[in-house]
Short mmCIF file of C-alpha atoms in Angstrom, two decimals:
data_model
loop_
_atom_site.label_atom_id
_atom_site.label_comp_id
_atom_site.label_asym_id
_atom_site.label_seq_id
_atom_site.Cartn_x
_atom_site.Cartn_y
_atom_site.Cartn_z
CA MET A 37 107.37 128.57 25.78
CA GLY A 38 108.36 125.04 25.06
CA SER A 39 107.92 122.00 27.21
CA TRP A 40 110.58 119.79 28.67
CA SER A 41 112.02 118.19 25.49
CA LYS A 42 115.11 116.02 24.87
CA ARG A 43 116.90 119.01 23.43
CA GLN A 44 116.28 121.02 26.51
CA GLN A 45 117.43 118.17 28.72
CA VAL A 46 120.65 117.96 26.75
CA ARG A 47 121.06 121.69 26.79
CA ASP A 48 120.37 121.89 30.55
CA GLY A 49 122.74 119.06 31.37
CA PHE A 50 125.47 120.71 29.34
CA HIS A 51 124.62 124.01 30.92
CA ASP A 52 124.98 122.39 34.35
CA CYS A 53 128.49 121.27 33.53
CA VAL A 54 129.60 124.62 32.09
CA VAL A 55 128.04 126.58 34.91
CA GLY A 56 129.45 124.20 37.39
CA LEU A 57 132.84 124.81 36.09
CA GLN A 58 132.11 128.53 36.07
CA THR A 59 130.56 128.56 39.53
CA PRO A 60 131.62 125.71 41.76
CA GLY A 61 129.20 126.80 44.47
CA GLY A 62 126.33 126.24 42.00
CA GLY A 63 123.48 128.61 41.49
CA SER A 64 120.07 129.19 42.83
CA SER A 65 117.19 127.83 40.76
CA ASN A 66 115.76 131.34 40.29
CA MET A 67 119.04 132.61 38.90
CA LEU A 68 119.37 129.59 36.59
CA LYS A 69 115.80 129.87 35.33
CA THR A 70 116.69 133.30 33.78
CA TYR A 71 119.08 131.52 31.47
CA PHE A 72 116.43 129.23 30.01
CA SER A 73 113.75 131.54 28.60
CA ASP A 74 112.49 128.83 26.25
CA VAL A 75 111.78 126.29 28.98
CA LYS A 76 108.51 126.17 30.79
CA PHE A 77 109.44 125.47 34.33
CA ASN A 78 107.33 123.38 36.65
CA ARG A 79 108.15 121.60 39.87
CA CYS A 80 109.63 118.51 38.19
CA ILE A 81 111.96 120.48 35.94
CA THR A 82 113.08 122.72 38.81
CA SER A 83 113.69 119.64 40.97
CA GLN A 84 115.81 118.14 38.21
CA LEU A 85 117.80 121.36 37.82
CA ILE A 86 118.46 121.40 41.61
CA LYS A 87 119.41 117.72 41.49
CA TRP A 88 122.03 118.27 38.76
CA PHE A 89 123.56 121.17 40.74
CA SER A 90 123.53 119.13 43.98
CA ASN A 91 125.28 116.32 42.19
CA PHE A 92 127.91 118.69 40.79
CA ARG A 93 128.59 120.29 44.18
CA GLU A 94 128.73 116.95 45.89
CA PHE A 95 131.29 115.62 43.45
CA TYR A 96 133.29 118.84 43.60
CA TYR A 97 133.41 118.95 47.41
CA ILE A 98 134.11 115.18 47.75
CA GLN A 99 137.12 115.60 45.51
CA MET A 100 138.36 118.65 47.35
CA GLU A 101 138.17 116.85 50.72
CA LYS A 102 139.78 113.76 49.30
CA TYR A 103 142.74 115.72 47.81
CA ALA A 104 143.14 117.81 50.99
CA ARG A 105 143.42 114.64 53.12
CA GLN A 106 145.76 113.04 50.65
CA ALA A 107 147.99 116.13 50.75
CA ILE A 108 148.10 115.96 54.55
CA ASN A 109 148.93 112.27 54.42
CA ASP A 110 151.66 113.09 51.90
CA GLY A 111 153.27 115.41 54.39
CA VAL A 112 152.03 118.84 53.06
CA THR A 113 152.10 121.30 55.97
CA SER A 114 151.23 124.62 54.35
CA THR A 115 148.52 125.84 52.02
CA GLU A 116 151.27 127.54 50.05
CA GLU A 117 152.29 124.05 48.89
CA LEU A 118 148.81 123.48 47.43
CA SER A 119 148.06 124.79 43.97
CA ILE A 120 145.58 123.95 41.20
CA THR A 121 146.93 123.99 37.63
CA ARG A 122 145.68 122.44 34.43
CA ASP A 123 148.39 119.73 34.86
CA CYS A 124 147.42 118.56 38.35
CA GLU A 125 145.55 115.41 39.16
CA LEU A 126 142.65 117.15 40.92
CA TYR A 127 141.96 119.37 37.90
CA ARG A 128 142.09 116.43 35.59
CA ALA A 129 139.63 114.49 37.79
CA LEU A 130 137.14 117.39 37.77
CA ASN A 131 137.56 118.18 34.05
CA MET A 132 137.26 114.56 33.04
CA HIS A 133 134.03 114.26 35.02
CA TYR A 134 132.31 117.35 33.59
CA ASN A 135 134.10 118.04 30.37
CA LYS A 136 134.96 114.65 29.06
CA ALA A 137 135.19 115.66 25.42
CA ASN A 138 137.01 118.92 26.25
CA ASP A 139 134.35 120.76 24.29
CA PHE A 140 135.11 124.06 26.11
CA GLU A 141 137.90 125.74 27.92
CA VAL A 142 137.62 125.81 31.65
CA PRO A 143 137.86 129.47 32.85
CA GLU A 144 140.94 130.55 34.82
CA ARG A 145 138.54 131.73 37.59
CA PHE A 146 137.57 128.05 38.12
CA LEU A 147 141.21 127.21 38.89
CA GLU A 148 141.47 130.05 41.30
CA VAL A 149 138.23 129.07 43.17
CA ALA A 150 139.22 125.39 43.14
CA GLN A 151 142.63 126.26 44.74
CA ILE A 152 140.84 128.35 47.39
CA THR A 153 138.47 125.48 48.04
CA LEU A 154 141.25 122.97 48.39
CA ARG A 155 143.10 125.19 50.83
CA GLU A 156 139.94 125.81 52.89
CA PHE A 157 139.49 122.05 53.26
CA PHE A 158 143.13 121.58 54.07
CA ASN A 159 143.08 124.27 56.82
CA ALA A 160 139.87 122.95 58.32
CA ILE A 161 141.13 119.40 58.48
CA ILE A 162 144.58 120.47 59.94
CA ALA A 163 142.67 122.47 62.49
CA GLY A 164 140.59 119.44 63.52
CA LYS A 165 137.31 121.06 62.49
CA ASP A 166 136.27 117.94 60.73
CA VAL A 167 135.25 116.34 63.98
CA ASP A 168 132.17 118.61 63.98
CA PRO A 169 129.37 117.17 61.75
CA SER A 170 128.68 120.55 60.23
CA TRP A 171 132.32 121.44 59.61
CA LYS A 172 131.90 122.00 55.83
CA LYS A 173 129.25 124.67 56.12
CA ALA A 174 131.83 127.32 56.83
CA ILE A 175 133.71 126.24 53.63
CA TYR A 176 130.49 126.33 51.57
CA LYS A 177 129.88 129.92 52.71
CA VAL A 178 133.35 131.11 51.67
CA ILE A 179 133.12 129.45 48.28
CA CYS A 180 129.60 130.57 47.56
CA LYS A 181 130.81 134.24 47.78
CA LEU A 182 133.34 133.45 45.03
CA ASP A 183 130.76 132.42 42.40
CA SER A 184 131.05 134.11 38.99
CA GLU A 185 128.23 135.35 36.84
CA VAL A 186 126.88 132.83 34.33
CA PRO A 187 128.00 133.70 30.84
CA GLU A 188 125.49 135.61 28.68
CA ILE A 189 125.73 132.98 25.99
CA PHE A 190 123.39 130.75 27.97
CA LYS A 191 120.47 133.08 27.30
CA SER A 192 120.57 131.97 23.64
CA PRO A 193 118.29 129.08 22.61
CA ASN A 194 121.22 127.93 20.44
CA CYS A 195 123.80 128.07 23.21
CA LEU A 196 124.86 124.45 22.84
CA GLN A 197 125.58 124.85 19.10
CA GLU A 198 127.24 128.27 19.77
CA LEU A 199 129.50 126.84 22.48
CA LEU A 200 130.48 123.80 20.45
CA HIS A 201 131.40 125.87 17.38
CA GLU A 202 133.38 128.60 19.05
#
């Protein structure tokens, strides 16, 4: 097995973005390790992997809360008025942050989960649950159950090249 090289850092960083768009809740380090058979994991590498996913989740959930509050301030009263499409500002913000060069197509499932997430935040804020310091935990539990499987292509040592040339 190889050591932590620049190629692997790039691959893992790219993987984080793709998986993040596939699974907004992120993934466990054990599950993610199965997709990097050529990386020799140690505490530092695992810590970096967890940090990347934490950063992804943090940005994702900050955006969801921000847009839910904005919708409320704009007079939205029902979750039926909230939808995530490829044309909406929230989608563009997330896509621009993690897929700047538009190297890959964001899965439809991501749009569905993002819409559910936005509606969960909206409902919680409307219900006044945001006064409790741990109010987001219930949302995280809902979204975690919606995670998709990581695509098989990530088991390939050439996944970055394969993804970029599809």
